[in-house]
mmCIF file of C-alpha atoms and ligand atoms in Angstrom:
data_model
loop_
_atom_site.group_PDB
_atom_site.id
_atom_site.type_symbol
_atom_site.label_atom_id
_atom_site.label_comp_id
_atom_site.label_asym_id
_atom_site.label_seq_id
_atom_site.Cartn_x
_atom_site.Cartn_y
_atom_site.Cartn_z
ATOM 1 C CA UNK A 1 34.251 -200.572 -52.520
ATOM 2 C CA UNK A 2 37.449 -200.379 -54.542
ATOM 3 C CA UNK A 3 37.547 -202.891 -57.388
ATOM 4 C CA UNK A 4 40.284 -205.496 -57.514
ATOM 5 C CA UNK A 5 42.475 -206.150 -60.545
ATOM 6 C CA UNK A 6 44.830 -209.121 -60.819
ATOM 7 C CA UNK A 7 47.854 -208.531 -63.045
ATOM 8 C CA UNK A 8 48.975 -211.990 -64.165
ATOM 9 C CA UNK A 9 52.140 -211.159 -66.135
ATOM 10 C CA UNK A 10 54.597 -208.285 -66.472
ATOM 11 C CA UNK A 11 52.871 -205.311 -68.056
ATOM 12 C CA UNK A 12 53.894 -201.796 -69.048
ATOM 13 C CA UNK A 13 54.930 -199.855 -65.927
ATOM 14 C CA UNK A 14 52.867 -196.722 -66.732
ATOM 15 C CA UNK A 15 49.757 -198.804 -67.285
ATOM 16 C CA UNK A 16 50.421 -200.638 -64.024
ATOM 17 C CA UNK A 17 50.697 -197.279 -62.243
ATOM 18 C CA UNK A 18 47.413 -196.094 -63.759
ATOM 19 C CA UNK A 19 45.730 -199.280 -62.585
ATOM 20 C CA UNK A 20 47.200 -198.877 -59.091
ATOM 21 C CA UNK A 21 45.791 -195.348 -58.873
ATOM 22 C CA UNK A 22 42.250 -196.604 -59.455
ATOM 23 C CA UNK A 23 42.071 -200.154 -58.190
ATOM 24 C CA UNK A 24 43.374 -202.563 -55.640
ATOM 25 C CA UNK A 25 46.040 -204.298 -57.720
ATOM 26 C CA UNK A 26 47.564 -207.688 -57.006
ATOM 27 C CA UNK A 27 50.498 -208.903 -59.068
ATOM 28 C CA UNK A 28 51.015 -212.583 -59.738
ATOM 29 C CA UNK A 29 54.705 -213.195 -59.186
ATOM 30 C CA UNK A 30 56.349 -216.528 -60.110
ATOM 31 C CA UNK A 31 58.984 -215.827 -57.422
ATOM 32 C CA UNK A 32 56.265 -216.113 -54.781
ATOM 33 C CA UNK A 33 55.473 -219.733 -55.585
ATOM 34 C CA UNK A 34 53.076 -221.682 -57.730
ATOM 35 C CA UNK A 35 51.492 -219.329 -60.262
ATOM 36 C CA UNK A 36 48.257 -221.289 -60.673
ATOM 37 C CA UNK A 37 47.754 -221.374 -56.909
ATOM 38 C CA UNK A 38 48.253 -217.593 -56.746
ATOM 39 C CA UNK A 39 45.785 -217.098 -59.618
ATOM 40 C CA UNK A 40 43.258 -219.394 -57.921
ATOM 41 C CA UNK A 41 43.486 -217.463 -54.651
ATOM 42 C CA UNK A 42 43.668 -213.916 -55.987
ATOM 43 C CA UNK A 43 40.994 -214.294 -58.673
ATOM 44 C CA UNK A 44 38.456 -215.339 -55.997
ATOM 45 C CA UNK A 45 37.434 -211.742 -55.246
ATOM 46 C CA UNK A 46 38.814 -210.061 -58.398
ATOM 47 C CA UNK A 47 36.734 -207.917 -60.730
ATOM 48 C CA UNK A 48 39.235 -207.940 -63.574
ATOM 49 C CA UNK A 49 42.443 -209.605 -64.704
ATOM 50 C CA UNK A 50 45.037 -208.306 -67.149
ATOM 51 C CA UNK A 51 48.162 -209.891 -68.656
ATOM 52 C CA UNK A 52 49.364 -212.447 -71.202
ATOM 53 C CA UNK A 53 51.087 -215.764 -71.549
ATOM 54 C CA UNK A 54 49.207 -217.781 -68.903
ATOM 55 C CA UNK A 55 46.699 -220.562 -69.335
ATOM 56 C CA UNK A 56 43.482 -219.493 -67.643
ATOM 57 C CA UNK A 57 40.808 -222.156 -67.317
ATOM 58 C CA UNK A 58 38.201 -223.825 -65.119
ATOM 59 C CA UNK A 59 40.928 -225.017 -62.735
ATOM 60 C CA UNK A 60 42.745 -221.819 -61.838
ATOM 61 C CA UNK A 61 39.582 -219.672 -62.161
ATOM 62 C CA UNK A 62 37.397 -222.074 -60.167
ATOM 63 C CA UNK A 63 36.689 -219.501 -57.412
ATOM 64 C CA UNK A 64 36.467 -216.422 -59.680
ATOM 65 C CA UNK A 65 32.805 -215.705 -59.033
ATOM 66 C CA UNK A 66 32.977 -211.892 -59.326
ATOM 67 C CA UNK A 67 35.226 -211.737 -62.348
ATOM 68 C CA UNK A 68 33.843 -209.517 -65.085
ATOM 69 C CA UNK A 69 36.678 -209.350 -67.588
ATOM 70 C CA UNK A 70 40.013 -210.861 -68.554
ATOM 71 C CA UNK A 71 41.935 -208.342 -70.607
ATOM 72 C CA UNK A 72 44.603 -210.145 -72.587
ATOM 73 C CA UNK A 73 47.642 -208.194 -73.729
ATOM 74 C CA UNK A 74 47.805 -210.247 -76.921
ATOM 75 C CA UNK A 75 45.940 -210.753 -80.141
ATOM 76 C CA UNK A 76 45.852 -214.560 -79.831
ATOM 77 C CA UNK A 77 43.509 -215.955 -77.196
ATOM 78 C CA UNK A 78 44.216 -219.677 -77.340
ATOM 79 C CA UNK A 79 45.465 -219.494 -73.724
ATOM 80 C CA UNK A 80 41.941 -218.988 -72.430
ATOM 81 C CA UNK A 81 39.231 -221.601 -72.051
ATOM 82 C CA UNK A 82 36.584 -219.693 -73.939
ATOM 83 C CA UNK A 83 33.741 -222.108 -73.281
ATOM 84 C CA UNK A 84 34.390 -221.845 -69.532
ATOM 85 C CA UNK A 85 34.511 -218.041 -69.727
ATOM 86 C CA UNK A 86 31.239 -218.029 -71.669
ATOM 87 C CA UNK A 87 29.646 -220.347 -69.156
ATOM 88 C CA UNK A 88 30.772 -218.078 -66.299
ATOM 89 C CA UNK A 89 29.814 -214.943 -68.282
ATOM 90 C CA UNK A 90 33.326 -213.541 -68.102
ATOM 91 C CA UNK A 91 34.290 -211.162 -70.898
ATOM 92 C CA UNK A 92 37.551 -211.789 -72.741
ATOM 93 C CA UNK A 93 39.208 -208.909 -74.592
ATOM 94 C CA UNK A 94 42.338 -208.814 -76.749
ATOM 95 C CA UNK A 95 44.601 -206.363 -78.625
ATOM 96 C CA UNK A 96 44.438 -206.844 -82.397
ATOM 97 C CA UNK A 97 45.855 -204.566 -85.147
ATOM 98 C CA UNK A 98 48.433 -202.643 -83.091
ATOM 99 C CA UNK A 99 50.938 -205.504 -83.369
ATOM 100 C CA UNK A 100 50.351 -206.453 -87.001
ATOM 101 C CA UNK A 101 53.276 -204.649 -88.649
ATOM 102 C CA UNK A 102 55.790 -205.431 -85.906
ATOM 103 C CA UNK A 103 54.942 -209.116 -86.034
ATOM 104 C CA UNK A 104 55.201 -209.125 -89.833
ATOM 105 C CA UNK A 105 58.638 -207.484 -89.467
ATOM 106 C CA UNK A 106 59.690 -210.289 -87.173
ATOM 107 C CA UNK A 107 58.419 -212.944 -89.583
ATOM 108 C CA UNK A 108 60.615 -211.419 -92.246
ATOM 109 C CA UNK A 109 63.580 -211.160 -89.883
ATOM 110 C CA UNK A 110 63.274 -214.887 -89.169
ATOM 111 C CA UNK A 111 62.837 -215.704 -92.842
ATOM 112 C CA UNK A 112 65.973 -213.763 -93.781
ATOM 113 C CA UNK A 113 67.993 -214.983 -90.802
ATOM 114 C CA UNK A 114 67.226 -218.618 -91.580
ATOM 115 C CA UNK A 115 67.753 -218.268 -95.354
ATOM 116 C CA UNK A 116 71.043 -216.379 -95.033
ATOM 117 C CA UNK A 117 72.109 -218.242 -91.862
ATOM 118 C CA UNK A 118 72.725 -214.982 -90.033
ATOM 119 C CA UNK A 119 72.919 -216.179 -86.379
ATOM 120 C CA UNK A 120 75.091 -219.160 -87.345
ATOM 121 C CA UNK A 121 77.492 -217.047 -89.419
ATOM 122 C CA UNK A 122 77.580 -214.371 -86.745
ATOM 123 C CA UNK A 123 78.795 -216.997 -84.252
ATOM 124 C CA UNK A 124 81.245 -218.392 -86.796
ATOM 125 C CA UNK A 125 82.722 -214.940 -87.444
ATOM 126 C CA UNK A 126 82.974 -214.111 -83.747
ATOM 127 C CA UNK A 127 84.675 -217.431 -83.080
ATOM 128 C CA UNK A 128 87.461 -216.301 -85.428
ATOM 129 C CA UNK A 129 86.757 -218.960 -88.024
ATOM 130 C CA UNK A 130 86.882 -216.511 -90.942
ATOM 131 C CA UNK A 131 90.319 -217.307 -92.305
ATOM 132 C CA UNK A 132 89.613 -217.038 -96.039
ATOM 133 C CA UNK A 133 86.797 -216.149 -98.421
ATOM 134 C CA UNK A 134 83.688 -218.131 -97.540
ATOM 135 C CA UNK A 135 82.713 -221.155 -99.610
ATOM 136 C CA UNK A 136 79.583 -223.275 -100.202
ATOM 137 C CA UNK A 137 79.525 -224.458 -96.609
ATOM 138 C CA UNK A 138 78.585 -220.904 -95.586
ATOM 139 C CA UNK A 139 76.207 -220.194 -98.470
ATOM 140 C CA UNK A 140 72.502 -219.547 -97.942
ATOM 141 C CA UNK A 141 69.349 -219.273 -100.036
ATOM 142 C CA UNK A 142 68.113 -216.440 -102.263
ATOM 143 C CA UNK A 143 65.051 -214.533 -101.115
ATOM 144 C CA UNK A 144 64.391 -211.867 -103.749
ATOM 145 C CA UNK A 145 62.030 -213.081 -106.469
ATOM 146 C CA UNK A 146 61.366 -216.462 -104.808
ATOM 147 C CA UNK A 147 57.998 -217.995 -103.896
ATOM 148 C CA UNK A 148 56.510 -217.470 -100.444
ATOM 149 C CA UNK A 149 53.547 -219.512 -99.199
ATOM 150 C CA UNK A 150 51.622 -217.901 -96.356
ATOM 151 C CA UNK A 151 49.378 -220.114 -94.246
ATOM 152 C CA UNK A 152 46.701 -217.840 -92.762
ATOM 153 C CA UNK A 153 46.062 -214.590 -94.651
ATOM 154 C CA UNK A 154 44.718 -212.612 -91.693
ATOM 155 C CA UNK A 155 46.031 -209.161 -90.810
ATOM 156 C CA UNK A 156 49.552 -210.386 -90.030
ATOM 157 C CA UNK A 157 49.617 -212.764 -93.010
ATOM 158 C CA UNK A 158 48.593 -209.900 -95.301
ATOM 159 C CA UNK A 159 51.295 -207.626 -93.847
ATOM 160 C CA UNK A 160 53.854 -210.373 -94.576
ATOM 161 C CA UNK A 161 52.474 -210.699 -98.134
ATOM 162 C CA UNK A 162 52.851 -206.924 -98.628
ATOM 163 C CA UNK A 163 56.513 -207.046 -97.622
ATOM 164 C CA UNK A 164 57.118 -210.086 -99.820
ATOM 165 C CA UNK A 165 55.425 -208.622 -102.889
ATOM 166 C CA UNK A 166 56.515 -204.976 -102.760
ATOM 167 C CA UNK A 167 59.843 -205.368 -101.004
ATOM 168 C CA UNK A 168 61.166 -208.624 -102.386
ATOM 169 C CA UNK A 169 59.322 -209.097 -105.667
ATOM 170 C CA UNK A 170 58.182 -212.487 -104.420
ATOM 171 C CA UNK A 171 55.547 -214.693 -105.924
ATOM 172 C CA UNK A 172 52.911 -214.975 -103.171
ATOM 173 C CA UNK A 173 50.810 -218.086 -102.510
ATOM 174 C CA UNK A 174 48.413 -218.389 -99.609
ATOM 175 C CA UNK A 175 46.242 -220.928 -97.877
ATOM 176 C CA UNK A 176 43.317 -219.809 -95.764
ATOM 177 C CA UNK A 177 39.979 -221.146 -94.534
ATOM 178 C CA UNK A 178 38.331 -219.024 -97.219
ATOM 179 C CA UNK A 179 39.614 -217.104 -100.189
ATOM 180 C CA UNK A 180 40.540 -213.460 -99.491
ATOM 181 C CA UNK A 181 39.955 -212.002 -102.922
ATOM 182 C CA UNK A 182 40.677 -208.309 -102.214
ATOM 183 C CA UNK A 183 43.761 -208.802 -100.056
ATOM 184 C CA UNK A 184 45.085 -211.380 -102.480
ATOM 185 C CA UNK A 185 44.573 -209.072 -105.453
ATOM 186 C CA UNK A 186 46.696 -206.364 -103.864
ATOM 187 C CA UNK A 187 49.703 -208.697 -103.792
ATOM 188 C CA UNK A 188 48.826 -210.933 -106.771
ATOM 189 C CA UNK A 189 48.561 -213.695 -104.200
ATOM 190 C CA UNK A 190 47.295 -217.031 -105.409
ATOM 191 C CA UNK A 191 44.948 -219.137 -103.266
ATOM 192 C CA UNK A 192 46.259 -222.718 -102.894
ATOM 193 C CA UNK A 193 45.379 -225.989 -101.244
ATOM 194 C CA UNK A 194 47.807 -226.586 -98.367
ATOM 195 C CA UNK A 195 49.642 -229.452 -100.109
ATOM 196 C CA UNK A 196 50.115 -227.373 -103.235
ATOM 197 C CA UNK A 197 51.470 -224.449 -101.264
ATOM 198 C CA UNK A 198 53.938 -226.699 -99.445
ATOM 199 C CA UNK A 199 55.188 -228.232 -102.686
ATOM 200 C CA UNK A 200 55.596 -224.938 -104.542
ATOM 201 C CA UNK A 201 57.009 -222.576 -101.893
ATOM 202 C CA UNK A 202 60.630 -221.681 -101.208
ATOM 203 C CA UNK A 203 59.432 -220.105 -97.971
ATOM 204 C CA UNK A 204 56.478 -221.326 -95.941
ATOM 205 C CA UNK A 205 55.286 -218.901 -93.271
ATOM 206 C CA UNK A 206 52.797 -220.061 -90.649
ATOM 207 C CA UNK A 207 50.611 -217.117 -89.615
ATOM 208 C CA UNK A 208 47.350 -218.867 -88.768
ATOM 209 C CA UNK A 209 45.476 -218.713 -85.417
ATOM 210 C CA UNK A 210 45.693 -221.769 -83.220
ATOM 211 C CA UNK A 211 42.335 -223.547 -83.153
ATOM 212 C CA UNK A 212 41.049 -227.103 -83.475
ATOM 213 C CA UNK A 213 41.531 -227.023 -87.257
ATOM 214 C CA UNK A 214 45.092 -225.663 -87.193
ATOM 215 C CA UNK A 215 46.442 -227.856 -84.353
ATOM 216 C CA UNK A 216 49.421 -229.871 -85.758
ATOM 217 C CA UNK A 217 48.549 -228.643 -89.245
ATOM 218 C CA UNK A 218 52.189 -229.081 -90.266
ATOM 219 C CA UNK A 219 53.302 -232.591 -89.413
ATOM 220 C CA UNK A 220 55.584 -235.260 -90.847
ATOM 221 C CA UNK A 221 53.512 -235.654 -94.029
ATOM 222 C CA UNK A 222 53.356 -231.912 -94.691
ATOM 223 C CA UNK A 223 57.081 -231.388 -94.027
ATOM 224 C CA UNK A 224 57.825 -234.185 -96.497
ATOM 225 C CA UNK A 225 55.957 -232.245 -99.181
ATOM 226 C CA UNK A 226 58.263 -229.239 -98.806
ATOM 227 C CA UNK A 227 61.243 -228.693 -101.067
ATOM 228 C CA UNK A 228 64.730 -229.654 -99.890
ATOM 229 C CA UNK A 229 65.841 -225.996 -100.125
ATOM 230 C CA UNK A 230 62.736 -224.601 -98.423
ATOM 231 C CA UNK A 231 62.598 -222.573 -95.208
ATOM 232 C CA UNK A 232 59.755 -222.851 -92.688
ATOM 233 C CA UNK A 233 58.905 -219.869 -90.487
ATOM 234 C CA UNK A 234 56.461 -220.060 -87.582
ATOM 235 C CA UNK A 235 55.287 -216.859 -85.882
ATOM 236 C CA UNK A 236 51.815 -218.052 -84.885
ATOM 237 C CA UNK A 237 51.649 -220.734 -82.204
ATOM 238 C CA UNK A 238 53.959 -223.669 -81.599
ATOM 239 C CA UNK A 239 51.151 -226.217 -81.605
ATOM 240 C CA UNK A 240 50.407 -225.545 -85.284
ATOM 241 C CA UNK A 241 53.638 -227.379 -86.147
ATOM 242 C CA UNK A 242 54.475 -230.872 -84.869
ATOM 243 C CA UNK A 243 57.786 -229.965 -83.202
ATOM 244 C CA UNK A 244 59.106 -233.521 -83.062
ATOM 245 C CA UNK A 245 58.499 -233.993 -86.778
ATOM 246 C CA UNK A 246 60.150 -230.646 -87.509
ATOM 247 C CA UNK A 247 63.245 -231.552 -85.486
ATOM 248 C CA UNK A 248 63.546 -234.791 -87.461
ATOM 249 C CA UNK A 249 63.110 -232.969 -90.793
ATOM 250 C CA UNK A 250 65.818 -230.462 -89.809
ATOM 251 C CA UNK A 251 68.169 -233.215 -88.647
ATOM 252 C CA UNK A 252 67.652 -235.151 -91.877
ATOM 253 C CA UNK A 253 68.113 -231.933 -93.899
ATOM 254 C CA UNK A 254 64.758 -232.661 -95.464
ATOM 255 C CA UNK A 255 64.258 -228.879 -95.558
ATOM 256 C CA UNK A 256 66.958 -226.218 -95.590
ATOM 257 C CA UNK A 257 66.114 -224.402 -92.376
ATOM 258 C CA UNK A 258 63.457 -223.101 -90.002
ATOM 259 C CA UNK A 259 62.882 -219.842 -88.158
ATOM 260 C CA UNK A 260 60.805 -220.205 -85.001
ATOM 261 C CA UNK A 261 59.344 -217.668 -82.608
ATOM 262 C CA UNK A 262 56.883 -220.072 -80.961
ATOM 263 C CA UNK A 263 56.970 -223.585 -79.504
ATOM 264 C CA UNK A 264 54.647 -226.316 -78.300
ATOM 265 C CA UNK A 265 55.686 -225.542 -74.731
ATOM 266 C CA UNK A 266 56.766 -222.071 -73.648
ATOM 267 C CA UNK A 267 59.061 -220.908 -72.173
ATOM 268 C CA UNK A 268 61.392 -223.427 -73.804
ATOM 269 C CA UNK A 269 64.357 -224.194 -71.533
ATOM 270 C CA UNK A 270 65.906 -227.135 -73.310
ATOM 271 C CA UNK A 271 65.215 -228.713 -76.659
ATOM 272 C CA UNK A 272 66.923 -230.685 -79.390
ATOM 273 C CA UNK A 273 66.330 -227.578 -81.485
ATOM 274 C CA UNK A 274 69.144 -225.908 -79.566
ATOM 275 C CA UNK A 275 71.612 -228.439 -80.976
ATOM 276 C CA UNK A 276 70.741 -227.698 -84.599
ATOM 277 C CA UNK A 277 72.386 -224.925 -86.569
ATOM 278 C CA UNK A 278 69.755 -224.929 -89.335
ATOM 279 C CA UNK A 279 67.115 -223.427 -87.052
ATOM 280 C CA UNK A 280 66.865 -219.888 -85.726
ATOM 281 C CA UNK A 281 65.131 -219.835 -82.333
ATOM 282 C CA UNK A 282 63.591 -216.741 -80.761
ATOM 283 C CA UNK A 283 61.767 -216.470 -77.389
ATOM 284 C CA UNK A 284 58.260 -215.492 -78.631
ATOM 285 C CA UNK A 285 59.072 -211.884 -79.483
ATOM 286 C CA UNK A 286 56.688 -211.272 -82.400
ATOM 287 C CA UNK A 287 55.230 -208.148 -80.814
ATOM 288 C CA UNK A 288 58.121 -207.367 -78.469
ATOM 289 C CA UNK A 289 59.191 -203.835 -79.352
ATOM 290 C CA UNK A 290 58.926 -200.948 -76.908
ATOM 291 C CA UNK A 291 56.370 -199.051 -79.000
ATOM 292 C CA UNK A 292 54.185 -202.031 -79.883
ATOM 293 C CA UNK A 293 54.043 -203.481 -76.384
ATOM 294 C CA UNK A 294 53.092 -199.998 -75.150
ATOM 295 C CA UNK A 295 50.244 -199.791 -77.679
ATOM 296 C CA UNK A 296 49.072 -203.270 -76.699
ATOM 297 C CA UNK A 297 49.128 -202.361 -73.000
ATOM 298 C CA UNK A 298 47.153 -199.144 -73.689
ATOM 299 C CA UNK A 299 44.539 -201.078 -75.610
ATOM 300 C CA UNK A 300 44.296 -203.776 -72.952
ATOM 301 C CA UNK A 301 43.942 -201.065 -70.306
ATOM 302 C CA UNK A 302 41.135 -199.386 -72.256
ATOM 303 C CA UNK A 303 39.357 -202.728 -72.717
ATOM 304 C CA UNK A 304 39.547 -203.332 -68.963
ATOM 305 C CA UNK A 305 38.336 -199.833 -68.037
ATOM 306 C CA UNK A 306 35.398 -200.109 -70.445
ATOM 307 C CA UNK A 307 34.376 -203.461 -69.035
ATOM 308 C CA UNK A 308 34.553 -202.242 -65.441
ATOM 309 C CA UNK A 309 32.464 -199.193 -66.441
ATOM 310 C CA UNK A 310 29.801 -201.536 -67.851
ATOM 311 C CA UNK A 311 30.601 -200.459 -71.386
ATOM 312 C CA UNK A 312 31.143 -203.102 -74.049
ATOM 313 C CA UNK A 313 34.917 -203.071 -74.730
ATOM 314 C CA UNK A 314 35.985 -202.404 -78.293
ATOM 315 C CA UNK A 315 37.966 -205.605 -78.730
ATOM 316 C CA UNK A 316 35.709 -208.105 -77.073
ATOM 317 C CA UNK A 317 36.258 -211.739 -78.081
ATOM 318 C CA UNK A 318 32.938 -213.034 -76.695
ATOM 319 C CA UNK A 319 30.231 -210.356 -77.098
ATOM 320 C CA UNK A 320 27.521 -212.999 -76.818
ATOM 321 C CA UNK A 321 27.878 -215.722 -74.214
ATOM 322 C CA UNK A 322 27.001 -219.011 -75.849
HETATM 323 C C1 8YV B 401 51.858 -211.700 -77.046
HETATM 324 C C2 8YV B 401 51.260 -212.844 -79.130
HETATM 325 O O1 8YV B 401 52.071 -210.437 -76.689
HETATM 326 O O2 8YV B 401 49.602 -211.194 -79.282
HETATM 327 C C3 8YV B 401 49.867 -212.383 -79.353
HETATM 328 O O3 8YV B 401 49.002 -213.241 -79.607
HETATM 329 O O4 8YV B 401 51.621 -213.903 -79.453
HETATM 330 C C4 8YV B 401 52.220 -211.925 -78.506
HETATM 331 O O5 8YV B 401 52.267 -210.775 -79.236
HETATM 332 C C5 8YV B 401 52.610 -212.628 -76.169
HETATM 333 O O6 8YV B 401 51.987 -213.873 -76.229
HETATM 334 C C6 8YV B 401 52.659 -212.135 -74.742
HETATM 335 O O7 8YV B 401 53.231 -213.099 -73.950
#
């Protein structure tokens, strides 16, 4: 019998076509009503699921008794209830590495946009407010030669450090669960306690995975340790930063600015952040380039095919069910 694949978010059209040629494919479509209800119904007889950006857990997978694999088109897998998947013996796969450089590019774009106030000044110029040479009220912060503190020196964190060190002659500090001696050596990066990093950095970039230890890692106390001219960039997950505390710090000008790609709740339709001009807000686009999303989709497809052919997928999150 033909296997069934549930596609739970928009994916690359060529990959979708390839799936449709081999499997019975059902697309979850928010226009057709409640997404969790659709997932609950369609996963009941599904062999595989592929997509990103949806919370999958014991509630919406309650009937998924045949499900062999969930292939996530993402590197992060905080959207999935791993202990439930382990209990149900459902494989979870992800797409690391192929998005590292693109996401590091975006971290730097946010850092530069927030420091040099690019979106705000773009609006200002387009509104015809440029009547004479700009003054201090349009000035930003230097980047070249400054200190960057990277929280989480994984693949993406290291790619950010490389840009900072080689491209911008920055002094690199990092905080990580454990010291990363070799990576750090390549960029003369200095291992720091979190508080130290926050106090010493002109730019703080959050690049850590979301897990129990990193949840609300940056809150009111941590923001208060940052310098008044510092910029905070978050490209990891919204829940790593206490958004309410950040909004207050930005309102009070306790820090200079923030650049955000991720939020506690996504998609974000309305927020006090939208009223502030010292924050640059992007709609979770860390990996969103044509080429990178294609590579991620290819990898996710391969993971799914391997799993359905009873082969252990290359990028399996849970090789041993605990
Ligand atoms: C995802 C991401 O593609 O890979 C990740 O973990 O955050 C993004 O690159 C995005 O979450 C898809 O919605």
